[in-house]
């Protein structure tokens, strides 16, 4: 569905995804579960993905600005 130049996808599919997380990342998910934000690690990970998606425009813009700055500093640096 497209509304006001915004495309929204609707689906009822839930697809399992395998990921490898280190202990610190698992602790983040466990904290979300313990706090009642999510029912399981799977739900906690989905919550994190939704949160990033919600703020992705701002975050990606900031990231692109940072990359432009890195490219500028590299261009001004010594040549090999």
GROMACS .gro file of N, CA and C in nm:
model
  240
    1UNK      N    1   0.084  -0.117   0.000
    1UNK     CA    2   0.000   0.000   0.000
    1UNK      C    3   0.089   0.124   0.000
    2UNK      N    4   0.058   0.223  -0.082
    2UNK     CA    5   0.133   0.347  -0.087
    2UNK      C    6   0.038   0.461  -0.055
    3UNK      N    7   0.080   0.544   0.042
    3UNK     CA    8  -0.002   0.657   0.085
    3UNK      C    9   0.092   0.774   0.115
    4UNK      N   10   0.070   0.887   0.052
    4UNK     CA   11   0.154   1.004   0.073
    4UNK      C   12   0.302   0.972   0.053
    5UNK      N   13   0.334   0.905  -0.053
    5UNK     CA   14   0.472   0.868  -0.087
    5UNK      C   15   0.537   0.776   0.015
    6UNK      N   16   0.460   0.712   0.099
    6UNK     CA   17   0.513   0.617   0.197
    6UNK      C   18   0.460   0.479   0.163
    7UNK      N   19   0.552   0.386   0.145
    7UNK     CA   20   0.514   0.250   0.111
    7UNK      C   21   0.510   0.167   0.239
    8UNK      N   22   0.400   0.098   0.261
    8UNK     CA   23   0.382   0.015   0.379
    8UNK      C   24   0.350  -0.127   0.334
    9UNK      N   25   0.425  -0.222   0.389
    9UNK     CA   26   0.403  -0.362   0.354
    9UNK      C   27   0.323  -0.428   0.466
   10UNK      N   28   0.220  -0.501   0.429
   10UNK     CA   29   0.140  -0.574   0.525
   10UNK      C   30   0.160  -0.723   0.502
   11UNK      N   31   0.189  -0.795   0.607
   11UNK     CA   32   0.205  -0.939   0.594
   11UNK      C   33   0.170  -1.006   0.727
   12UNK      N   34   0.133  -1.129   0.718
   12UNK     CA   35   0.106  -1.206   0.838
   12UNK      C   36   0.212  -1.314   0.857
   13UNK      N   37   0.312  -1.315   0.769
   13UNK     CA   38   0.417  -1.416   0.777
   13UNK      C   39   0.514  -1.385   0.891
   14UNK      N   40   0.551  -1.488   0.961
   14UNK     CA   41   0.654  -1.480   1.062
   14UNK      C   42   0.759  -1.584   1.024
   15UNK      N   43   0.877  -1.539   0.995
   15UNK     CA   44   0.981  -1.627   0.943
   15UNK      C   45   1.093  -1.639   1.045
   16UNK      N   46   1.133  -1.761   1.079
   16UNK     CA   47   1.245  -1.777   1.172
   16UNK      C   48   1.376  -1.733   1.107
   17UNK      N   49   1.459  -1.668   1.186
   17UNK     CA   50   1.588  -1.620   1.139
   17UNK      C   51   1.693  -1.665   1.239
   18UNK      N   52   1.803  -1.718   1.188
   18UNK     CA   53   1.910  -1.760   1.277
   18UNK      C   54   2.012  -1.647   1.288
   19UNK      N   55   2.058  -1.622   1.408
   19UNK     CA   56   2.159  -1.520   1.430
   19UNK      C   57   2.255  -1.567   1.539
   20UNK      N   58   2.376  -1.524   1.532
   20UNK     CA   59   2.475  -1.557   1.634
   20UNK      C   60   2.499  -1.433   1.719
   21UNK      N   61   2.467  -1.445   1.845
   21UNK     CA   62   2.486  -1.333   1.936
   21UNK      C   63   2.587  -1.370   2.044
   22UNK      N   64   2.668  -1.275   2.080
   22UNK     CA   65   2.761  -1.295   2.190
   22UNK      C   66   2.688  -1.269   2.321
   23UNK      N   67   2.754  -1.303   2.430
   23UNK     CA   68   2.692  -1.292   2.562
   23UNK      C   69   2.637  -1.151   2.590
   24UNK      N   70   2.711  -1.042   2.560
   24UNK     CA   71   2.655  -0.910   2.589
   24UNK      C   72   2.524  -0.882   2.515
   25UNK      N   73   2.513  -0.927   2.389
   25UNK     CA   74   2.389  -0.907   2.315
   25UNK      C   75   2.275  -0.990   2.373
   26UNK      N   76   2.307  -1.112   2.414
   26UNK     CA   77   2.204  -1.197   2.477
   26UNK      C   78   2.156  -1.136   2.608
   27UNK      N   79   2.248  -1.073   2.682
   27UNK     CA   80   2.210  -1.009   2.808
   27UNK      C   81   2.113  -0.893   2.784
   28UNK      N   82   2.134  -0.821   2.673
   28UNK     CA   83   2.040  -0.713   2.638
   28UNK      C   84   1.901  -0.772   2.615
   29UNK      N   85   1.894  -0.879   2.538
   29UNK     CA   86   1.764  -0.942   2.512
   29UNK      C   87   1.702  -0.995   2.640
   30UNK      N   88   1.784  -1.058   2.725
   30UNK     CA   89   1.734  -1.110   2.852
   30UNK      C   90   1.682  -0.999   2.942
   31UNK      N   91   1.747  -0.883   2.939
   31UNK     CA   92   1.701  -0.768   3.018
   31UNK      C   93   1.564  -0.723   2.970
   32UNK      N   94   1.544  -0.720   2.839
   32UNK     CA   95   1.413  -0.681   2.785
   32UNK      C   96   1.306  -0.781   2.825
   33UNK      N   97   1.343  -0.909   2.827
   33UNK     CA   98   1.248  -1.013   2.870
   33UNK      C   99   1.218  -0.997   3.019
   34UNK      N  100   1.323  -0.982   3.101
   34UNK     CA  101   1.304  -0.968   3.246
   34UNK      C  102   1.221  -0.845   3.282
   35UNK      N  103   1.236  -0.738   3.201
   35UNK     CA  104   1.162  -0.615   3.228
   35UNK      C  105   1.018  -0.621   3.178
   36UNK      N  106   0.984  -0.728   3.108
   36UNK     CA  107   0.847  -0.742   3.058
   36UNK      C  108   0.823  -0.669   2.926
   37UNK      N  109   0.929  -0.618   2.864
   37UNK     CA  110   0.915  -0.552   2.734
   37UNK      C  111   0.885  -0.656   2.627
   38UNK      N  112   0.941  -0.775   2.645
   38UNK     CA  113   0.921  -0.883   2.548
   38UNK      C  114   0.896  -1.013   2.622
   39UNK      N  115   0.829  -1.108   2.553
   39UNK     CA  116   0.798  -1.237   2.615
   39UNK      C  117   0.912  -1.337   2.602
   40UNK      N  118   0.998  -1.315   2.503
   40UNK     CA  119   1.105  -1.410   2.476
   40UNK      C  120   1.221  -1.336   2.411
   41UNK      N  121   1.334  -1.406   2.396
   41UNK     CA  122   1.446  -1.345   2.325
   41UNK      C  123   1.407  -1.312   2.182
   42UNK      N  124   1.328  -1.398   2.122
   42UNK     CA  125   1.282  -1.375   1.986
   42UNK      C  126   1.200  -1.246   1.978
   43UNK      N  127   1.107  -1.228   2.070
   43UNK     CA  128   1.027  -1.106   2.074
   43UNK      C  129   1.114  -0.985   2.104
   44UNK      N  130   1.213  -1.001   2.192
   44UNK     CA  131   1.303  -0.890   2.226
   44UNK      C  132   1.384  -0.847   2.104
   45UNK      N  133   1.432  -0.944   2.027
   45UNK     CA  134   1.508  -0.911   1.907
   45UNK      C  135   1.418  -0.840   1.805
   46UNK      N  136   1.296  -0.887   1.790
   46UNK     CA  137   1.202  -0.821   1.698
   46UNK      C  138   1.174  -0.678   1.745
   47UNK      N  139   1.162  -0.658   1.876
   47UNK     CA  140   1.140  -0.524   1.933
   47UNK      C  141   1.258  -0.433   1.898
   48UNK      N  142   1.380  -0.484   1.910
   48UNK     CA  143   1.499  -0.406   1.877
   48UNK      C  144   1.501  -0.369   1.729
   49UNK      N  145   1.465  -0.463   1.644
   49UNK     CA  146   1.463  -0.437   1.500
   49UNK      C  147   1.359  -0.331   1.468
   50UNK      N  148   1.242  -0.339   1.530
   50UNK     CA  149   1.138  -0.237   1.508
   50UNK      C  150   1.186  -0.100   1.554
   51UNK      N  151   1.256  -0.094   1.668
   51UNK     CA  152   1.305   0.032   1.720
   51UNK      C  153   1.406   0.095   1.624
   52UNK      N  154   1.496   0.015   1.571
   52UNK     CA  155   1.592   0.066   1.473
   52UNK      C  156   1.517   0.113   1.349
   53UNK      N  157   1.422   0.035   1.304
   53UNK     CA  158   1.343   0.074   1.187
   53UNK      C  159   1.270   0.205   1.207
   54UNK      N  160   1.222   0.228   1.328
   54UNK     CA  161   1.148   0.350   1.360
   54UNK      C  162   1.238   0.472   1.349
   55UNK      N  163   1.365   0.455   1.383
   55UNK     CA  164   1.459   0.567   1.386
   55UNK      C  165   1.563   0.561   1.274
   56UNK      N  166   1.540   0.473   1.177
   56UNK     CA  167   1.643   0.451   1.075
   56UNK      C  168   1.672   0.572   0.990
   57UNK      N  169   1.573   0.653   0.956
   57UNK     CA  170   1.597   0.769   0.872
   57UNK      C  171   1.700   0.863   0.935
   58UNK      N  172   1.678   0.898   1.060
   58UNK     CA  173   1.770   0.987   1.131
   58UNK      C  174   1.905   0.920   1.148
   59UNK      N  175   1.904   0.795   1.189
   59UNK     CA  176   2.028   0.723   1.215
   59UNK      C  177   2.109   0.708   1.087
   60UNK      N  178   2.045   0.669   0.977
   60UNK     CA  179   2.116   0.652   0.851
   60UNK      C  180   2.169   0.785   0.799
   61UNK      N  181   2.094   0.892   0.817
   61UNK     CA  182   2.141   1.025   0.775
   61UNK      C  183   2.266   1.063   0.854
   62UNK      N  184   2.264   1.039   0.984
   62UNK     CA  185   2.381   1.068   1.067
   62UNK      C  186   2.500   0.983   1.025
   63UNK      N  187   2.474   0.857   0.994
   63UNK     CA  188   2.580   0.767   0.952
   63UNK      C  189   2.641   0.813   0.820
   64UNK      N  190   2.556   0.853   0.726
   64UNK     CA  191   2.606   0.901   0.597
   64UNK      C  192   2.689   1.028   0.614
   65UNK      N  193   2.646   1.118   0.703
   65UNK     CA  194   2.724   1.239   0.730
   65UNK      C  195   2.860   1.204   0.788
   66UNK      N  196   2.863   1.108   0.877
   66UNK     CA  197   2.990   1.065   0.936
   66UNK      C  198   3.081   1.004   0.830
   67UNK      N  199   3.025   0.925   0.740
   67UNK     CA  200   3.105   0.865   0.633
   67UNK      C  201   3.161   0.971   0.539
   68UNK      N  202   3.081   1.075   0.510
   68UNK     CA  203   3.131   1.184   0.426
   68UNK      C  204   3.249   1.253   0.494
   69UNK      N  205   3.239   1.271   0.624
   69UNK     CA  206   3.349   1.333   0.700
   69UNK      C  207   3.474   1.245   0.694
   70UNK      N  208   3.459   1.115   0.709
   70UNK     CA  209   3.572   1.023   0.701
   70UNK      C  210   3.636   1.031   0.562
   71UNK      N  211   3.554   1.033   0.458
   71UNK     CA  212   3.607   1.043   0.322
   71UNK      C  213   3.684   1.173   0.301
   72UNK      N  214   3.633   1.282   0.360
   72UNK     CA  215   3.699   1.412   0.349
   72UNK      C  216   3.835   1.408   0.420
   73UNK      N  217   3.839   1.352   0.539
   73UNK     CA  218   3.965   1.343   0.613
   73UNK      C  219   4.065   1.255   0.539
   74UNK      N  220   4.018   1.145   0.483
   74UNK     CA  221   4.107   1.059   0.404
   74UNK      C  222   4.162   1.133   0.283
   75UNK      N  223   4.076   1.210   0.216
   75UNK     CA  224   4.119   1.283   0.096
   75UNK      C  225   4.223   1.388   0.130
   76UNK      N  226   4.215   1.447   0.248
   76UNK     CA  227   4.309   1.550   0.290
   76UNK      C  228   4.438   1.491   0.347
   77UNK      N  229   4.439   1.362   0.373
   77UNK     CA  230   4.554   1.296   0.434
   77UNK      C  231   4.665   1.270   0.334
   78UNK      N  232   4.775   1.212   0.382
   78UNK     CA  233   4.888   1.184   0.294
   78UNK      C  234   4.851   1.078   0.190
   79UNK      N  235   4.913   1.088   0.077
   79UNK     CA  236   4.891   0.991  -0.031
   79UNK      C  237   4.995   0.881  -0.020
   80UNK      N  238   4.956   0.759  -0.050
   80UNK     CA  239   5.053   0.648  -0.044
   80UNK      C  240   5.104   0.610  -0.179
   0.00000   0.00000   0.00000
